[in-house]
mmCIF file of C-alpha atoms and ligand atoms in Angstrom:
data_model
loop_
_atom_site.group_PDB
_atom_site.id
_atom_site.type_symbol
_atom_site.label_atom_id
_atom_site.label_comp_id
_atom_site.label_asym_id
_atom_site.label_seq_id
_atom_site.Cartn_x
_atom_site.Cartn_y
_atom_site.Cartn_z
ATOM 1 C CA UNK A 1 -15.336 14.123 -4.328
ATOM 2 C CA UNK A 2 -11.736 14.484 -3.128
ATOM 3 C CA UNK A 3 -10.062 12.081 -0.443
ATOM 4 C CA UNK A 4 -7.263 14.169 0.560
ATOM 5 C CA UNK A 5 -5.412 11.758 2.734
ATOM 6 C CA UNK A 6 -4.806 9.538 -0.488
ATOM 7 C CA UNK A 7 -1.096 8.585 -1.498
ATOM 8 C CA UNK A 8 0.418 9.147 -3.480
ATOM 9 C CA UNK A 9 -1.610 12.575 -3.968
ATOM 10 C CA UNK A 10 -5.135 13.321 -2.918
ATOM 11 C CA UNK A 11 -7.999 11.140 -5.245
ATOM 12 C CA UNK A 12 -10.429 12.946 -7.108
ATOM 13 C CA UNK A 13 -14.145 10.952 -8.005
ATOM 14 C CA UNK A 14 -17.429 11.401 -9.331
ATOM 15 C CA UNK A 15 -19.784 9.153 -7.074
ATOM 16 C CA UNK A 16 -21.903 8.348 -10.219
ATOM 17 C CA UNK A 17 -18.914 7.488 -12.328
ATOM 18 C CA UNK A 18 -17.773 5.442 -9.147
ATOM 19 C CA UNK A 19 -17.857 1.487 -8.023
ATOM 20 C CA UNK A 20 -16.980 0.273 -4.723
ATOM 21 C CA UNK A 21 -15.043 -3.437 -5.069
ATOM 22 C CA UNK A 22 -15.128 -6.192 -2.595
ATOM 23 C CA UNK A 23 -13.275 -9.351 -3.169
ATOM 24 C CA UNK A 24 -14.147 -12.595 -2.373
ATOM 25 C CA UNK A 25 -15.508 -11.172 1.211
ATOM 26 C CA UNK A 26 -16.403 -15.009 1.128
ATOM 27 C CA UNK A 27 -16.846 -17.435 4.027
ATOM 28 C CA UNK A 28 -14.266 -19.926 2.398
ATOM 29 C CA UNK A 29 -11.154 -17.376 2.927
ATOM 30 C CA UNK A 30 -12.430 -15.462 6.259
ATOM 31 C CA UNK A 31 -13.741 -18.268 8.414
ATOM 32 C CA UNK A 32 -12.363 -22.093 9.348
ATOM 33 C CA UNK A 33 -12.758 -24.989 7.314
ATOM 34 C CA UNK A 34 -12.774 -23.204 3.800
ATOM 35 C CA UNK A 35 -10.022 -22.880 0.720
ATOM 36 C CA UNK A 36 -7.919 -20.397 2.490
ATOM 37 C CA UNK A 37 -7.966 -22.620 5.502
ATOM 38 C CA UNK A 38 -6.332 -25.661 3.303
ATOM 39 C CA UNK A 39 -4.360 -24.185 1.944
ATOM 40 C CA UNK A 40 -2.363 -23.998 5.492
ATOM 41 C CA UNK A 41 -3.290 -20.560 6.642
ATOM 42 C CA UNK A 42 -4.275 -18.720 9.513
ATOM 43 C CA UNK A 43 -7.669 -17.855 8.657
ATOM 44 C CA UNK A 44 -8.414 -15.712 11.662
ATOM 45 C CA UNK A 45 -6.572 -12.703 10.654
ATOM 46 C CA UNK A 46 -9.224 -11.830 8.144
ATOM 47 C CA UNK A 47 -11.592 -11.087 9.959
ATOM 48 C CA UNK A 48 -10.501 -8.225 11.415
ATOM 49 C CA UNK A 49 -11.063 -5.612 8.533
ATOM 50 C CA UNK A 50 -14.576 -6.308 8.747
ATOM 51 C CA UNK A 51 -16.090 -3.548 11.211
ATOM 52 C CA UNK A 52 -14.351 -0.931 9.284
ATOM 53 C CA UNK A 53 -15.513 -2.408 5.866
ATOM 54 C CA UNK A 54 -19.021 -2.703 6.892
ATOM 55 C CA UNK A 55 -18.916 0.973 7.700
ATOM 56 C CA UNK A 56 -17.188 2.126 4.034
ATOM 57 C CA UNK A 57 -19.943 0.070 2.567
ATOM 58 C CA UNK A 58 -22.668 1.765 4.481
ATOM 59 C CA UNK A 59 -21.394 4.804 3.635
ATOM 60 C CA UNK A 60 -21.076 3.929 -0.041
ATOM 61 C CA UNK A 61 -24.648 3.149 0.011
ATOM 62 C CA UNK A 62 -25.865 6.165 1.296
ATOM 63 C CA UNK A 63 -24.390 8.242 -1.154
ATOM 64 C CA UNK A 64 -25.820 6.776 -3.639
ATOM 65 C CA UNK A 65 -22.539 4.255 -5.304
ATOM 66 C CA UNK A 66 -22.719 1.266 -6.983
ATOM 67 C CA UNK A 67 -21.270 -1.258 -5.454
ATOM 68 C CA UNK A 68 -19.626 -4.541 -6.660
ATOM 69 C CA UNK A 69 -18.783 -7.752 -4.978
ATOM 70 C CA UNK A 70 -16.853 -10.530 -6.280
ATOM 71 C CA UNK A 71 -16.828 -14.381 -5.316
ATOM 72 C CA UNK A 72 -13.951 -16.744 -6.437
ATOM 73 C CA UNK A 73 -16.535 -19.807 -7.428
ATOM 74 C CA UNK A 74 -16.363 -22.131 -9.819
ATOM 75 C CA UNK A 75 -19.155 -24.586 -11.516
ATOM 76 C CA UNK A 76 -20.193 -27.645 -10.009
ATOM 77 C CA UNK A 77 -18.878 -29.614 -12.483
ATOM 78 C CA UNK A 78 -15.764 -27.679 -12.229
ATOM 79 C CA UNK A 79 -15.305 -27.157 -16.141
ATOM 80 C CA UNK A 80 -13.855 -23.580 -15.051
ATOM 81 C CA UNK A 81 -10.753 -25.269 -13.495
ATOM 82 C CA UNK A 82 -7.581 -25.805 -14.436
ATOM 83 C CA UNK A 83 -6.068 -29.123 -13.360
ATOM 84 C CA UNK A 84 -3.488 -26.677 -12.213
ATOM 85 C CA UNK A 85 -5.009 -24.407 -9.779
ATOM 86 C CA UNK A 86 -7.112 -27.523 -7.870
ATOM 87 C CA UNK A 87 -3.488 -29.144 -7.543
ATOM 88 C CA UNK A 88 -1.329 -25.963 -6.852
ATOM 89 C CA UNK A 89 -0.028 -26.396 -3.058
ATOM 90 C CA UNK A 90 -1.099 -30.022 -2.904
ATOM 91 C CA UNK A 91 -3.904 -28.950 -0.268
ATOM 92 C CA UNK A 92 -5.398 -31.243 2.394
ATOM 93 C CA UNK A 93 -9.049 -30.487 0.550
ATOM 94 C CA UNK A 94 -8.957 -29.561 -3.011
ATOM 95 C CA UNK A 95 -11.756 -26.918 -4.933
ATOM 96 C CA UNK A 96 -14.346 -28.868 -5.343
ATOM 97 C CA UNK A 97 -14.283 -31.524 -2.346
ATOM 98 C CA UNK A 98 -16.443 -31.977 0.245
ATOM 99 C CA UNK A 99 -15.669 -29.771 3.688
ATOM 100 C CA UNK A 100 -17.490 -28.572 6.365
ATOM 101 C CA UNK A 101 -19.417 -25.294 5.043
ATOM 102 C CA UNK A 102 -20.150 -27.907 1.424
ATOM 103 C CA UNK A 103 -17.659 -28.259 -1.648
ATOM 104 C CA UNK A 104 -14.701 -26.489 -1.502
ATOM 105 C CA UNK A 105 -14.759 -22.988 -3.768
ATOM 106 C CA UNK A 106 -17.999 -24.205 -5.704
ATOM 107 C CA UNK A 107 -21.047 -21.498 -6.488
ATOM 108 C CA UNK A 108 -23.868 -21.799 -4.403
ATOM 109 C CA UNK A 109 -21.948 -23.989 -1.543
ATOM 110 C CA UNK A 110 -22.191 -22.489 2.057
ATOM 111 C CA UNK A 111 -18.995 -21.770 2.090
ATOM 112 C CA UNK A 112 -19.248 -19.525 -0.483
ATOM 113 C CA UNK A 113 -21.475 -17.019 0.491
ATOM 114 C CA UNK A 114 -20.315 -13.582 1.164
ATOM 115 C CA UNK A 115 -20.340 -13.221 5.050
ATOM 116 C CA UNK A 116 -23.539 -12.099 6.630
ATOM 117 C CA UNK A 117 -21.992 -8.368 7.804
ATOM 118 C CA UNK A 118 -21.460 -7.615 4.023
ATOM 119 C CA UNK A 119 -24.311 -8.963 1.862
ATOM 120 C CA UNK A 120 -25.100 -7.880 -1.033
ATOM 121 C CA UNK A 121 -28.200 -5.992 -1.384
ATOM 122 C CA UNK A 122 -30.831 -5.321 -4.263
ATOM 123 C CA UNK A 123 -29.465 -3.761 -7.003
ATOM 124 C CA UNK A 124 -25.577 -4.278 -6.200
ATOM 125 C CA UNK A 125 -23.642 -6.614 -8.756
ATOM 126 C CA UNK A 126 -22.578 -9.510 -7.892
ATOM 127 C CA UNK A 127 -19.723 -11.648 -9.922
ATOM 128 C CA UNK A 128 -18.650 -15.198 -9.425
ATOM 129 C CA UNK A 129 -14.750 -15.255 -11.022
ATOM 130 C CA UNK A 130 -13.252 -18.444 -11.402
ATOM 131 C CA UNK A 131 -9.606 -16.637 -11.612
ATOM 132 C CA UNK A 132 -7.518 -14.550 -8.992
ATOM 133 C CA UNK A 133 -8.374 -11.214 -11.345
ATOM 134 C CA UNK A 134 -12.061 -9.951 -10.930
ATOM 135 C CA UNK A 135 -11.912 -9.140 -14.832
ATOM 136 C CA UNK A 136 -10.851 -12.671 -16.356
ATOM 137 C CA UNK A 137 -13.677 -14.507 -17.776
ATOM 138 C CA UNK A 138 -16.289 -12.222 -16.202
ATOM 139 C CA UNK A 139 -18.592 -9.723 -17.688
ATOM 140 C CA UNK A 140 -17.033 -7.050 -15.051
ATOM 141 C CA UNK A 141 -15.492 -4.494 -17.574
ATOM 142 C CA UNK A 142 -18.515 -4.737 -19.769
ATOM 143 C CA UNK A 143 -20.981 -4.002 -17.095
ATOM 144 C CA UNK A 144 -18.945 -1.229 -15.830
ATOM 145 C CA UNK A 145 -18.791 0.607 -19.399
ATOM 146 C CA UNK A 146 -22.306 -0.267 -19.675
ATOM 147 C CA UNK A 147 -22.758 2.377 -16.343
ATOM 148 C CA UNK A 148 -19.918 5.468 -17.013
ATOM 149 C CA UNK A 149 -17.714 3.878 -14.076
ATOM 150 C CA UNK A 150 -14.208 5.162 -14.685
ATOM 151 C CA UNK A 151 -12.732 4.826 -10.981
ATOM 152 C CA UNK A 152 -13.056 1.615 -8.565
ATOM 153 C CA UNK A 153 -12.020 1.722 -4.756
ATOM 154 C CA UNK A 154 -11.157 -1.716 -3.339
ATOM 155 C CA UNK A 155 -11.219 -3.455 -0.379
ATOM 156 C CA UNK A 156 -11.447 -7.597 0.263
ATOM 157 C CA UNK A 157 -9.192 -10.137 0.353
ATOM 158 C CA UNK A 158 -6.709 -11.003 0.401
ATOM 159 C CA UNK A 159 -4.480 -7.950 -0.798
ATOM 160 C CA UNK A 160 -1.887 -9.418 -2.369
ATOM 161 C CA UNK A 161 -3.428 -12.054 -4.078
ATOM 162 C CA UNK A 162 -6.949 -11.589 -5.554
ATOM 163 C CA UNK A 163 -7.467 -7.906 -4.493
ATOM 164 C CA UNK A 164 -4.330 -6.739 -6.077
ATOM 165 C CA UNK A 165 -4.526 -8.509 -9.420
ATOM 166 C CA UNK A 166 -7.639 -7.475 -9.378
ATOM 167 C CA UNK A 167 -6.977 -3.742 -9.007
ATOM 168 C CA UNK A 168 -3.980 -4.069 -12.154
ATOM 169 C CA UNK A 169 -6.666 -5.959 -14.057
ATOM 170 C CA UNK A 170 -8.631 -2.404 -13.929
ATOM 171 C CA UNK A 171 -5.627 -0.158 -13.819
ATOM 172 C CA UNK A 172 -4.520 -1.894 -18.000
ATOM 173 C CA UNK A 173 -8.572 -1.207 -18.632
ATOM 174 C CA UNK A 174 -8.143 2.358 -17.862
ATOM 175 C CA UNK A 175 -9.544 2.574 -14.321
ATOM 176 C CA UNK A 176 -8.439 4.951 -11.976
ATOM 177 C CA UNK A 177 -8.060 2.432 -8.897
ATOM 178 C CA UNK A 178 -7.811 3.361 -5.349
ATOM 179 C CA UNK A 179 -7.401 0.705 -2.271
ATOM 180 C CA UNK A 180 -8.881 0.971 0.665
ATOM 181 C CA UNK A 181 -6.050 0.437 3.230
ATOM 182 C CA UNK A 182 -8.171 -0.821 6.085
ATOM 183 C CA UNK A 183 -10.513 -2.825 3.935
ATOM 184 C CA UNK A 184 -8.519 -5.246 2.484
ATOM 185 C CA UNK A 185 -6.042 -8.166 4.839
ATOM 186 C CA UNK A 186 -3.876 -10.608 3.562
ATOM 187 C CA UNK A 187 -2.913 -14.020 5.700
ATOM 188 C CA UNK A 188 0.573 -12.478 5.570
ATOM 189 C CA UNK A 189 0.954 -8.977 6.927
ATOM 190 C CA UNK A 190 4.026 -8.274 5.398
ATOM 191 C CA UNK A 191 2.509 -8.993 2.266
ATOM 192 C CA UNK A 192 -0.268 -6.611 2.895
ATOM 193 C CA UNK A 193 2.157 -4.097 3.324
ATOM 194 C CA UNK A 194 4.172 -4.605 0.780
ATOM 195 C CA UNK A 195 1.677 -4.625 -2.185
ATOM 196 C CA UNK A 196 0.270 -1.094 -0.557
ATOM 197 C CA UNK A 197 3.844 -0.097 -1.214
ATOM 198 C CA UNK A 198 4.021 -1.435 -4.745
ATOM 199 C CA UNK A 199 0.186 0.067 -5.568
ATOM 200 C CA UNK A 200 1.387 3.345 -5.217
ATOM 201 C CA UNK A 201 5.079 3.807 -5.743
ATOM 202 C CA UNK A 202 6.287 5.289 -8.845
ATOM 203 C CA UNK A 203 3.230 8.124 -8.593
ATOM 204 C CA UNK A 204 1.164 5.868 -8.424
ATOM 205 C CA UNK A 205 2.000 2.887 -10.751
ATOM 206 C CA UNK A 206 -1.248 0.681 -10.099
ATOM 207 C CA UNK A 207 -3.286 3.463 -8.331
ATOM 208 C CA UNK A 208 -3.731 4.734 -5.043
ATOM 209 C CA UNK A 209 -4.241 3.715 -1.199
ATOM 210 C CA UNK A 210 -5.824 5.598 1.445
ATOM 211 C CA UNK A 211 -7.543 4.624 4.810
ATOM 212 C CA UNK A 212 -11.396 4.045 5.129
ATOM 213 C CA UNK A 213 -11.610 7.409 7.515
ATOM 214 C CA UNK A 214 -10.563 9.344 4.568
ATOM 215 C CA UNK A 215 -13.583 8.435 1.969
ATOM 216 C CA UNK A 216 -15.920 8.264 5.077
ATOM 217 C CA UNK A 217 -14.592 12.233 5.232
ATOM 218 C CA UNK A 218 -14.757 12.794 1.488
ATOM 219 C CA UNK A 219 -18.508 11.344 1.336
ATOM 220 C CA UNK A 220 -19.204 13.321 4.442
ATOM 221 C CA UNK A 221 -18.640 16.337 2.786
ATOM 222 C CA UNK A 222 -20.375 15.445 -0.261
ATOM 223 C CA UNK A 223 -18.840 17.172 -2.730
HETATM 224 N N1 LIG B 1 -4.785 -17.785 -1.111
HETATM 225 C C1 LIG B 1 -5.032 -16.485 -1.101
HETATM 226 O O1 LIG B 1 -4.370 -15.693 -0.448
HETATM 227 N N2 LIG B 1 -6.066 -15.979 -1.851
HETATM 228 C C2 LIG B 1 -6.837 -16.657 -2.746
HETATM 229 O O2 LIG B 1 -6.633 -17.823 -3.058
HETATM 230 N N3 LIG B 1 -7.908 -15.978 -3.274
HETATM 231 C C3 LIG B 1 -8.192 -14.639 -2.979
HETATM 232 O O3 LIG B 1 -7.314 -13.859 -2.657
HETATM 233 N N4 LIG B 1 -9.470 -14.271 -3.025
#
């Protein structure tokens, strides 16, 4: 498959050899009273990538991709976090307290499901990371070797944060990466922008970007 419209040249994939990559499409970053929330932002912004990442998912499914989806969680008893990342930004809940949708960032808490519009079904992988990077103390690149995947598209959130250190995470294990412009939101626009910017400057330096119409196309046409 070819997505033509991708910059900084057109994107060539096998579907087999292909994953699709969600970040942390979580309830604690996308709706009020989670992480992203204490940590002072506007969560509301978020939410707005979801219609058109619902569809690129669909679509993914149909045509047979695997599809991944990643969860920043950590353990209950919080062994997987550093005394610096619960303090960093001296938030009015820390990971790990008690807020509305249950402990803040913990597995299994409410507030860390994936939202409803983009649950995981049967036979998708599904990866709880305790870092920013979806590769860092995860079985991720193992997994993926395991199945032939050479190229990962992303989308999730937020770009510039988890999404994009994500994507250079795969791009030093030999991934061809490509970002899904429309997929992914950060609580900072100009942020969003800028890291598509960075992605692909320099040919390419980290990988492409390209909107969601584009794959919808390229899966379309099947080939
Ligand atoms: N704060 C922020 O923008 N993001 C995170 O803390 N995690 C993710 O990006 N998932």
């Amino acid at each position: 498959m070819r997505i033509e419209e991708a910059i900084p040249f057109p994107y060539e994939f096998g579907i087999k050899k292909a994953a699709l990559v969600l970040i942390d499409m979580q309830r604690d970053f996308i709706e009020p009273g989670g992480f992203g929330e204490t940590l002072g932002n506007d969560v509301t912004l978020l939410e707005a990538i979801v219609p058109a990442t619902k569809a690129a998912l669909q679509a993914w499914r149909e045509a047979g991709g695997l599809v991944v989806h990643t969860r920043e969680a950590h353990k209950p008893d919080l062994s997987d976090c550093p005394p610096a990342k619960r303090n960093r930004g001296n938030p009015a809940l820390r990971i790990g307290d008690e807020g509305p949708m249950g402990r803040i960032l913990v597995a299994g808490e409410p507030g860390n499901q994936i939202i409803d519009a983009l649950a995981p079904v049967e036979g998708e992988i599904v990866i709880d990371k305790p870092g920013k990077g979806a590769f860092y103390a995860t079985g991720l690149h193992e997994l993926l070797q395991a199945r032939g995947i050479t190229h990962l598209l992303f989308g999730g959130v937020t770009t510039e944060v988890c999404v994009q250190t994500s994507m250079r995470e795969a791009n030093d294990r030999g991934y061809d990466c490509l970002l899904l412009e429309d997929c992914t939101e950060s609580y900072f626009p100009a942020f969003k922008e800028a890291t598509l910017d960075m992605v692909r400057a320099q040919g390419g330096i980290v990988g492409w970007t390209a909107p969601s119409r584009a794959l919808l196309a390229a899966l379309r046409g099947g080939q």
